[in-house]
XYZ file of C-alpha atoms in Angstrom:
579
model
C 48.968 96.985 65.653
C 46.459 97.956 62.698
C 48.691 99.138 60.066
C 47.660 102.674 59.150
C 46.273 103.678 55.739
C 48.271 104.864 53.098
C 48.261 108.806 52.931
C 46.012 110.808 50.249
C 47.985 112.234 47.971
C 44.773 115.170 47.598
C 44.789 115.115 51.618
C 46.493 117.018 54.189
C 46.405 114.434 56.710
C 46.830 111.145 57.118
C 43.026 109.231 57.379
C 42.941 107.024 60.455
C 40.102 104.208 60.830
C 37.263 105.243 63.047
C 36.409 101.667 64.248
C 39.970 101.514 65.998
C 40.835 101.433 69.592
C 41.403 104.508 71.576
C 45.125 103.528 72.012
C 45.325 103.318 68.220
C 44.197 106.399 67.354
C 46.340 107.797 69.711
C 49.582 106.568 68.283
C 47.908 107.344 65.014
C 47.440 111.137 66.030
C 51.071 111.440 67.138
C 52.533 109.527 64.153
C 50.752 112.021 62.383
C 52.206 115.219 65.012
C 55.798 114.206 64.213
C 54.917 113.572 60.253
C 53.403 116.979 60.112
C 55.414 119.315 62.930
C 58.971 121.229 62.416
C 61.690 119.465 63.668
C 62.349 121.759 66.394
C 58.808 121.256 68.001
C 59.690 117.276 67.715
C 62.898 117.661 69.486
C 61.763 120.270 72.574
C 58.726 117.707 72.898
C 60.983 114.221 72.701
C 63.384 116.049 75.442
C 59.755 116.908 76.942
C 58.801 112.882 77.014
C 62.325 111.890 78.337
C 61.846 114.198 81.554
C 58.459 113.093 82.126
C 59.432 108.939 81.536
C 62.609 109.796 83.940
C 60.457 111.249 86.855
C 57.458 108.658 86.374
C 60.254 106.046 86.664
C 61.786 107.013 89.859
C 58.444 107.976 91.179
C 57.479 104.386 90.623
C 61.001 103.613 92.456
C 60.110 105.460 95.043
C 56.937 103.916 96.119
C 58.531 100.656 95.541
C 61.401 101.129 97.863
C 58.636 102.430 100.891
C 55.253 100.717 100.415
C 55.825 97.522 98.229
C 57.318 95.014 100.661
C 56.876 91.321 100.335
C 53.429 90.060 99.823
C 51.582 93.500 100.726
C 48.743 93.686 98.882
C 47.838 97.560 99.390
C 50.023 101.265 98.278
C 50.036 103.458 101.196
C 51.312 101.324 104.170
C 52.233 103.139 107.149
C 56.202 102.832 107.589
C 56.335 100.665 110.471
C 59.519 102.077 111.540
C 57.471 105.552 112.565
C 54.303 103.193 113.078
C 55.640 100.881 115.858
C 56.482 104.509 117.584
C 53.237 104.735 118.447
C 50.700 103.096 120.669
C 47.442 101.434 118.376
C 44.185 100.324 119.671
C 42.582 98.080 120.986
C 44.779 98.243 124.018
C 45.199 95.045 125.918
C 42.931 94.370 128.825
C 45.581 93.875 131.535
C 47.315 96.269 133.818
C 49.868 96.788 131.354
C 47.324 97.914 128.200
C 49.577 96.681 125.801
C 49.474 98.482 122.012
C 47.919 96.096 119.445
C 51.325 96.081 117.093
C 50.348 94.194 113.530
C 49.740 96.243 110.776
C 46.623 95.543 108.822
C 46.523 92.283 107.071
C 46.772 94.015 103.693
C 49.623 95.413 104.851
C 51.405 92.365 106.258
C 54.683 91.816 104.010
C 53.895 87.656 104.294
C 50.731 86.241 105.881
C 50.748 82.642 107.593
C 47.683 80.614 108.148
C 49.858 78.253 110.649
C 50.769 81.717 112.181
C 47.276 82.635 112.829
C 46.325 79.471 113.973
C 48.980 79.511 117.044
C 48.238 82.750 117.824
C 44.526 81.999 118.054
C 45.300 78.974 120.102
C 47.658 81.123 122.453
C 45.140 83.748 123.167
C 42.809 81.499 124.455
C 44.922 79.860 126.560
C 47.209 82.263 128.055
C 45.960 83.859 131.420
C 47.398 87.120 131.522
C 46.473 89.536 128.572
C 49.028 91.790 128.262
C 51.948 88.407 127.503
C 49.129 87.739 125.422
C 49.154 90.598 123.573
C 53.150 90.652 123.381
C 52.798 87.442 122.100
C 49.926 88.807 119.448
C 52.137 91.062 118.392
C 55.898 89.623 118.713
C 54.955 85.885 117.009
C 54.290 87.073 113.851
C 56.553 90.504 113.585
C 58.649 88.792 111.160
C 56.296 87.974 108.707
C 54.632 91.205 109.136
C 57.135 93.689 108.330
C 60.363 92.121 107.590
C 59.364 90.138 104.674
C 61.021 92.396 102.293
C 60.899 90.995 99.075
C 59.716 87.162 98.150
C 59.156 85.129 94.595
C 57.819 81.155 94.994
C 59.329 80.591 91.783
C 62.861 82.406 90.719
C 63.452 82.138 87.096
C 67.317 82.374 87.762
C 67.456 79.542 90.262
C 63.974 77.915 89.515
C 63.640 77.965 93.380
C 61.851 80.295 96.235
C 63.905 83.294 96.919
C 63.335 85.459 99.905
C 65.247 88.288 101.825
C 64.585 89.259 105.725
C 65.267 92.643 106.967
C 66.513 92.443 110.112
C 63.705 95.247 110.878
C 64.647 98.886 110.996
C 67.842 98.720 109.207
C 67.509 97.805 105.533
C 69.431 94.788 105.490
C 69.781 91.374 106.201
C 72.090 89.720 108.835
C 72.867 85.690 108.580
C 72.642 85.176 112.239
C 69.406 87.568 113.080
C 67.526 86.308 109.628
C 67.935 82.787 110.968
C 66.938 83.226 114.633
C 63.899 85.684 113.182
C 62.901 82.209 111.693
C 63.623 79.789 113.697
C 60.097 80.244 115.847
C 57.857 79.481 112.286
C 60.263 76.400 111.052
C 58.180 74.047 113.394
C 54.994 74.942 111.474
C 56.095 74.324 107.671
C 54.942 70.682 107.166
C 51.383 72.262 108.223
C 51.729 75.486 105.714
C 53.357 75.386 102.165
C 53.628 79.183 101.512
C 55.646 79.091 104.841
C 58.071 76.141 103.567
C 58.481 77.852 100.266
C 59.351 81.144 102.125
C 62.254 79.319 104.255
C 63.614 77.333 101.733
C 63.834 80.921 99.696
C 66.001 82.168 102.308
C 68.148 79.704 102.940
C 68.710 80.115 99.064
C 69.412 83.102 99.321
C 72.133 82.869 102.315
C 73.481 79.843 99.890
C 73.810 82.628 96.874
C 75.478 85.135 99.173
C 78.247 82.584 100.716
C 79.106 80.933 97.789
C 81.193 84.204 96.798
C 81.724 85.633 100.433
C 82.040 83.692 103.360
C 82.688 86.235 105.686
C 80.168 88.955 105.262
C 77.601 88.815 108.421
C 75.262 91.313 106.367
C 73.898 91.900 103.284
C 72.195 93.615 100.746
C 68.331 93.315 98.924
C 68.889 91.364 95.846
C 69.139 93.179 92.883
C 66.301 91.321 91.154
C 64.567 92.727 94.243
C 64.682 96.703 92.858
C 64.984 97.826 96.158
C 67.394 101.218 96.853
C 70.653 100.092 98.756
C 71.305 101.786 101.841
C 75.077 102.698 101.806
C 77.349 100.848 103.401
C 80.302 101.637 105.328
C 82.532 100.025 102.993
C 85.262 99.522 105.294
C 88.481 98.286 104.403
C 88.536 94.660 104.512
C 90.240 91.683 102.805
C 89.540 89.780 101.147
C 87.754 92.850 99.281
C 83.930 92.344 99.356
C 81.519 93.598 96.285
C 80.327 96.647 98.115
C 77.102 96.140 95.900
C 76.095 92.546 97.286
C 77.422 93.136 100.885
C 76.324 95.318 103.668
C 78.857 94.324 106.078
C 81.522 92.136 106.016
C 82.949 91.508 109.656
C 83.645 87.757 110.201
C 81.799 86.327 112.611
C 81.647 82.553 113.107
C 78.527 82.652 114.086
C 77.250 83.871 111.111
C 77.756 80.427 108.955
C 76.421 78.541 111.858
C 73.415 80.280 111.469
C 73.307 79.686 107.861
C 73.600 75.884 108.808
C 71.242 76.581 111.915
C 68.203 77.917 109.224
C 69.103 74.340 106.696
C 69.240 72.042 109.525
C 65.512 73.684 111.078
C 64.284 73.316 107.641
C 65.350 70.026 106.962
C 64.290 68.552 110.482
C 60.903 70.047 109.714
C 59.872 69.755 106.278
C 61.918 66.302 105.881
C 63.244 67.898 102.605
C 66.922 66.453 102.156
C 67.261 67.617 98.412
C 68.577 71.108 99.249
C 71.884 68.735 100.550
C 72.937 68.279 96.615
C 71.805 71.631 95.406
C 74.276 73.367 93.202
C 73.623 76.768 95.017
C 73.836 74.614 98.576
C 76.641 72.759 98.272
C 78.286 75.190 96.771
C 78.501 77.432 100.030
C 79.088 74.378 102.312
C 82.355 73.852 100.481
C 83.127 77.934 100.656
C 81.974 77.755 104.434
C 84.453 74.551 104.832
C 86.957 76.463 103.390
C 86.621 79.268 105.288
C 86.621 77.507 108.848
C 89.794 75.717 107.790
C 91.374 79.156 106.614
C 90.200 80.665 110.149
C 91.935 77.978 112.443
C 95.509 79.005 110.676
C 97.699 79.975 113.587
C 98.864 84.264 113.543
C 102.691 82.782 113.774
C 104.547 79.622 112.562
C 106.296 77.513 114.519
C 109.191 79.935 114.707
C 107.549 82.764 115.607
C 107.507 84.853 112.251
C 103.843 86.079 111.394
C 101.608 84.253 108.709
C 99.691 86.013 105.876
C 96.212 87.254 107.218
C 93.490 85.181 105.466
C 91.266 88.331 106.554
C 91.416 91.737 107.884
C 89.280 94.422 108.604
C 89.464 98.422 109.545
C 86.970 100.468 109.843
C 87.723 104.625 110.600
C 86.029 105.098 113.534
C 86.593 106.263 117.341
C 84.777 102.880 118.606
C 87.309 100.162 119.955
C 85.022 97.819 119.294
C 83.979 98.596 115.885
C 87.547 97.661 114.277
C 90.587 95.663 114.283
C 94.410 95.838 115.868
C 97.074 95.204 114.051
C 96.622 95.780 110.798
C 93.286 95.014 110.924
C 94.151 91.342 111.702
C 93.361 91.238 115.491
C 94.950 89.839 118.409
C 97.340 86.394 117.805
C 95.922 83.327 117.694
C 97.511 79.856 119.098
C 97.573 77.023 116.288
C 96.588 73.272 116.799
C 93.939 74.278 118.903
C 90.828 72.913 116.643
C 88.901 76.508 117.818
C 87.691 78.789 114.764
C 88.928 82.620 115.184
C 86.059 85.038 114.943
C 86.903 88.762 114.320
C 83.692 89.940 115.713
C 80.842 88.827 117.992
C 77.225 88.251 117.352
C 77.062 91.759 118.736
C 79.172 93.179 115.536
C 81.345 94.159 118.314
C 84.838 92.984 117.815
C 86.995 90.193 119.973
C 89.513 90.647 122.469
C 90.305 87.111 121.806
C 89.335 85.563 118.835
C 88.532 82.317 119.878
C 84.879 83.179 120.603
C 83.526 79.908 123.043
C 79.805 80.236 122.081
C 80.095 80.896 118.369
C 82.306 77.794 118.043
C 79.763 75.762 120.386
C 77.093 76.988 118.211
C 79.039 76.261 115.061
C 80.011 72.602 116.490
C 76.279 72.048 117.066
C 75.223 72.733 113.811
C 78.041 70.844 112.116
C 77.144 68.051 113.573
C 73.097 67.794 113.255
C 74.170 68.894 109.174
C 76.551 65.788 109.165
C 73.536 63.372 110.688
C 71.425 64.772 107.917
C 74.311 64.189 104.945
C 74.459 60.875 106.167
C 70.852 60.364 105.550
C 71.351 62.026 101.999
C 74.187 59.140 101.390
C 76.745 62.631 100.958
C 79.668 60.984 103.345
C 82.508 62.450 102.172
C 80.739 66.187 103.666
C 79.407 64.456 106.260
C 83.276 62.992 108.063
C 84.427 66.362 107.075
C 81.742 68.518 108.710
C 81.885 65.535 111.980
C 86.402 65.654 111.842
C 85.428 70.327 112.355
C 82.987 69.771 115.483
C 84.814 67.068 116.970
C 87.715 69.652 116.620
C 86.330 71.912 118.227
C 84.634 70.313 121.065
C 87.997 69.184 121.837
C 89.387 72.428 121.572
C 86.372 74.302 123.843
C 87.077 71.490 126.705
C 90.611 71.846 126.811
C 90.781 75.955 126.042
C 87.909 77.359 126.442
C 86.912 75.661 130.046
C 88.950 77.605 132.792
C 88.930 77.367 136.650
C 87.365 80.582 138.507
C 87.978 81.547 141.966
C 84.636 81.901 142.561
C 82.161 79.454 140.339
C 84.676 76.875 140.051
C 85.007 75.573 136.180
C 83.292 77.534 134.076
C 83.121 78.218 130.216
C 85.151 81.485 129.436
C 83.630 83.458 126.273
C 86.892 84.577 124.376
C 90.328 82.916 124.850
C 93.748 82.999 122.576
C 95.282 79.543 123.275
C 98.096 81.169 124.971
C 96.613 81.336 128.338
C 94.745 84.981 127.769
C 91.004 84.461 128.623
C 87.852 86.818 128.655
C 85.045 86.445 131.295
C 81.840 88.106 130.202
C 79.199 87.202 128.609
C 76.828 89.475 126.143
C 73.106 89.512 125.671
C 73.283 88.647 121.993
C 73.296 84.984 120.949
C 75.447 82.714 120.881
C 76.349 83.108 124.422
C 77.718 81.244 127.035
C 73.550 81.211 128.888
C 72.243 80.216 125.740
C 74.493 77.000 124.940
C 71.777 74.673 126.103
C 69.783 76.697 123.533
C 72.448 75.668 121.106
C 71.734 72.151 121.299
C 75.444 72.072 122.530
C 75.291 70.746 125.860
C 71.869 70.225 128.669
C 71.352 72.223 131.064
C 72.004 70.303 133.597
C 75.970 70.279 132.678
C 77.898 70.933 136.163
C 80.242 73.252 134.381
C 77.448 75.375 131.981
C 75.324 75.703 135.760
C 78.594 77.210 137.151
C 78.933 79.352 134.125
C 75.355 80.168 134.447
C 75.362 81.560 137.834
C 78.432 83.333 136.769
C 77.048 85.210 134.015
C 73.986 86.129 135.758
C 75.276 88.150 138.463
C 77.266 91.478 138.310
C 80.483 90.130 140.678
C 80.933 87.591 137.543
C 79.946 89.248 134.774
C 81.086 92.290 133.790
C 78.180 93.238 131.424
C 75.284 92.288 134.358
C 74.166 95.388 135.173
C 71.365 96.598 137.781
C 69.431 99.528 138.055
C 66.865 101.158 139.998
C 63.943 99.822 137.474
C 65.709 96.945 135.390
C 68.931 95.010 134.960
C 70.149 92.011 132.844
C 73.101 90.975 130.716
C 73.584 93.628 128.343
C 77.343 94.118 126.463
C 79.449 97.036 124.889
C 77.180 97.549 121.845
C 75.191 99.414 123.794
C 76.758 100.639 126.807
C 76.591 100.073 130.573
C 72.876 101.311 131.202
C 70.989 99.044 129.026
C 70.068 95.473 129.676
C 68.656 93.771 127.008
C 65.233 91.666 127.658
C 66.623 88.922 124.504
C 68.983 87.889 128.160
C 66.135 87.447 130.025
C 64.281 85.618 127.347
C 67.667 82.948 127.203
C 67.230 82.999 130.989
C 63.178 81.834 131.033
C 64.670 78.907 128.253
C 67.354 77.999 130.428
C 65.726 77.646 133.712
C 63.604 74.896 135.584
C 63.048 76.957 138.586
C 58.936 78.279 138.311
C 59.883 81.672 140.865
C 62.566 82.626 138.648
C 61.046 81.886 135.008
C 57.739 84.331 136.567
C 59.686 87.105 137.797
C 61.581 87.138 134.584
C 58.049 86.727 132.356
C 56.329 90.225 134.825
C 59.560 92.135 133.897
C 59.836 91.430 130.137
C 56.070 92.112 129.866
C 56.114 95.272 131.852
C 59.161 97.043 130.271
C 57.874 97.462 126.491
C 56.754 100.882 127.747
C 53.195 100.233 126.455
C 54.272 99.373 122.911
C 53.901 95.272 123.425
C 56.797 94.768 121.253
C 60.612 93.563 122.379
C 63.164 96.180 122.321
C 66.943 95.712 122.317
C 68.120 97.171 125.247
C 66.303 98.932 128.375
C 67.621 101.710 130.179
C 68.206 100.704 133.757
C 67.246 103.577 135.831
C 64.561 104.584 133.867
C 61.592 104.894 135.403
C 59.835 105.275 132.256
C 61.716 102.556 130.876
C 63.808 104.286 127.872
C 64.872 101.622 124.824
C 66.666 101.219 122.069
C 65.255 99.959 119.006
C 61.292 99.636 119.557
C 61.455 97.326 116.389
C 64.132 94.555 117.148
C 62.560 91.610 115.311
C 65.195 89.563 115.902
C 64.195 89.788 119.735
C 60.577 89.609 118.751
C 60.886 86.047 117.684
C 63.083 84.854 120.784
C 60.140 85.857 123.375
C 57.682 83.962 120.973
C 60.399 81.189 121.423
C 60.103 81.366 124.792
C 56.411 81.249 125.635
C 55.706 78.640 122.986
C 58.579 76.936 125.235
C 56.660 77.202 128.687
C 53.369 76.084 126.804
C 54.958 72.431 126.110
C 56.989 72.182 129.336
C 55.315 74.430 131.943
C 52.042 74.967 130.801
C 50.729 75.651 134.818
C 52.787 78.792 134.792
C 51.306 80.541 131.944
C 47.889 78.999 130.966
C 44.041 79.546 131.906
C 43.533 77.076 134.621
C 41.209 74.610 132.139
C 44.564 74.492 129.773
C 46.949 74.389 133.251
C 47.793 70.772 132.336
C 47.774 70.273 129.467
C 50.672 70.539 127.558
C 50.687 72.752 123.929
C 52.491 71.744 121.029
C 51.712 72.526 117.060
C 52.301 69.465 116.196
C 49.143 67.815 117.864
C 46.709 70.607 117.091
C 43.883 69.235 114.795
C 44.661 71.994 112.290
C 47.793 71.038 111.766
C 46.955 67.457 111.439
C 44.715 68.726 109.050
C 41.690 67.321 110.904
């Protein structure tokens, strides 16, 4: 700054340059205010400034925390929690006149020319409008509105950093952030903003585990300035930082997903690096750890009760939204080579804690993260993530597989390794439908197609419900009158039969109520067809899943008849070749 001049001693005033800037003569004049004024004008003036600097700050705050999400490029973006309420022309041109669902592109927290690309391809090829417009609007609902905060370059880490809402609640889950990804991780060798984004969040997950393995939810980043929604702060141990953490009910699931979200981006963007990454490898060893610390037996060999590597209560008049005994759950067999899980990928908690799917997911993933260690020339993780999966594979065929009066052998979805057993199965994934999906087992495994048919009708399944106007696998989260479309969406991926994979496509498409987005749960007998959640992004990416699915295997079903035949994947489109 120009250095004022020295005051006349045969002035009154100080004399201030007239060639100056406006902003200097404006610090000028009140340098000269506070030389000149009584001290208690300075004082009711400086309190005065400090108001005014408080309220401009949280006013700034403010819009932050509602209108400046991810890469939006314009103030005043509708909250798409209200906005996704409500239905938006132009309207689809099928019987169905489906809401157009994306907000403007200004709007758009991230913004995908990849994205755009498929969905342009889609639309032309797809024969019935309104699972066009679903697909319009469900492909890219991730990038659109969860997106809540992302930096390419993070001068802490010197990497991408990025955190996922899970949509209308203001935090991020492990196992939905991964799954709300998993549909763009094919397209990232074709788009480097959208490998930059991915790699941020599996960053991020990495940053999170390495202090807290067993949190399934957490919070913005404080770098992020985001205002925390509170959470429950239950009482759990180990104690979680209630600052960093939104949740913290173990799920086993949730650190497969963590290695489901590396292993997608490695397979796709052929970047091995991340492997021997301080932040990385850091919460591989913590995740080790922690599936180790989980497989501890409730009582030694004598029958006296071991320390509880974790517990969790909650205060609450939900069953299923705490713990028994002590917060520990119920007993656990030893030597089994099965993971407990407190809770379900439902947040709901276990009858038995040896959840089936979430330790055939976790299995899965251990082993596609050893092939890709052994690539990296890392073989000390990779035997110790292959010694885990073969343990449990062992454990799931000789605990977890159980002979039903009905379906013959069949996978059960919670046992204890003392003979108790749970036959269900729940909407939300891992399941026991979706463990094709898992890359667990095919689909044409004589025990998963007698689990199959199990689980997909009411006289085996306790949570297949039917109604008047819908039905599906649904589960306790919500209640007996919802089924939940994400089941019918594992269904469609898990079936060869056309008659079944088109009824299931007309009643996914014709139960979004006119909003041509996926909901969590429909109510049954609802002629109207009453949800939950109108913005499940999570659920959002499955369907997108799913039709990009039929386009490579089944094109006839869902395609224009000049595109019947042909079969669509990215990877041969000319624009992702860069042609």
């Amino acid at each position: 700054m120009i250095p004022l001049n020295e005051p006349n001693p045969h002035m009154s005033h100080t004399k201030i340059h007239t060639n100056r800037s406006p902003v200097s003569r404006l610090i000028a004049a009140i340098t000269l205010w506070f030389q000149t004024s009584s001290l208690t004008s300075r004082l009711f003036v400086g309190i005065a400034i400090l108001f005014l600097a408080d309220a401009l700050f949280h006013s700034i705050s403010s819009w932050r925390d509602t209108e400046i999400l991810g890469q939006q490029k314009k103030r005043g973006c509708p909250n798409y929690f209200e906005y996704s309420k409500s239905i938006h022309p132009p309207l689809s041109e099928g019987d169905q006149q489906l809401s157009y669902m994306r907000p403007e592109p200004d709007c758009r927290t991230f913004r995908s020319k990849a994205v755009e690309n498929v969905i342009k391809d889609m639309k032309e090829r797809l024969a019935d409008p309104d699972m066009a417009r679903l697909f319009e609007n469900a492909f890219p609902n991730t990038l659109d509105t969860t997106i809540w905060w992302y930096t390419p370059h993070d001068k802490r880490t010197g990497y991408p950093r990025t955190f996922i809402a899970t949509g209308d609640i203001a935090a991020e889950w492990l196992r939905d952030s991964a799954n709300q990804l998993s549909v763009y991780t094919p397209l990232i060798s074709s788009d480097e903003h959208l490998k930059s984004l991915i790699k941020g969040a599996v960053i991020v997950q990495g940053m999170y585990l390495r202090f807290d393995g067993y949190l399934n939810g957490f919070q913005p980043p404080a770098v992020a300035n985001f205002k925390k929604v509170p959470s429950s702060k239950d009482t759990v141990s180990p104690k979680p930082d209630w600052n960093q953490v939104f949740e913290c009910k173990w799920e086993v699931d949730s650190l497969a997903s963590f290695l489901d979200l590396t292993n997608n981006y490695i397979k796709y963007s052929g970047d091995i690096t991340i492997l021997s990454d301080p932040i990385w490898s850091t919460a591989f060893t913590n995740l080790v750890y922690i599936l180790k610390t989980q497989s501890i037996p409730t009582k030694d060999e004598h029958g006296r009760a071991l320390v509880a590597q974790y517990t969790f209560q909650r205060d609450t008049m939900s069953g299923t939204e705490t713990l028994c005994l002590g917060g520990r759950g119920n007993p656990i067999k030893g030597g089994t080579g099965l993971i407990r899980s407190a809770f379900r990928p439902s947040d709901d908690a276990c009858i038995f804690q040896f959840f089936i799917p979430g330790n055939a997911y976790m299995a899965a993933e251990l082993e596609r993260i050893a092939h890709y260690f052994e690539i990296a020339h890392l073989n000390g993780p990779s035997t110790t993530a292959r010694s885990i999966a073969e343990g449990i594979r062992k454990g799931i065929n000789d605990y977890g597989v159980v002979e039903h009066k009905k379906y013959g052998k069949v996978f059960a979805y919670e046992v204890d390794g003392f003979g108790g057993t749970n036959i269900m199965d729940d909407a939300n994934l891992p399941s026991l439908l979706s463990l094709p999906d898992l890359g667990f087992l095919s689909v044409e495994d004589p025990i998963y197609q007698n689990t199959r048919k199990m689980v997909l009708e009411s006289d085996g399944n306790p949570y297949f419900v039917n109604g008047r106007y819908y039905g599906g696998i649904g589960g306790p989260h919500v209640g007996l009158s919802y089924g939940w479309p994400m089941s019918m969406v594992v269904q469609i991926r898990t079936s060869e039969d056309d008659a079944e994979i088109l009824k299931l496509l007309e009643k996914v498409v014709s139960t979004t109520r006119g909003l041509g987005l996926m909901h969590e749960g429909i109510e049954i007998n609802s002629p109207t067809h009453k949800y939950s959640r109108q913005w499940f992004s999570w659920g959002n990416s499955e369907f997108a899943k799913a039709i990009i699915g039929l386009a490579e295997r089944k094109p006839h079903l869902i395609f224009k008849d000049e595109y019947s035949q042909i079969p669509y994947r990215v990877q041969d489109q000319p624009w992702y070749k860069g042609i």
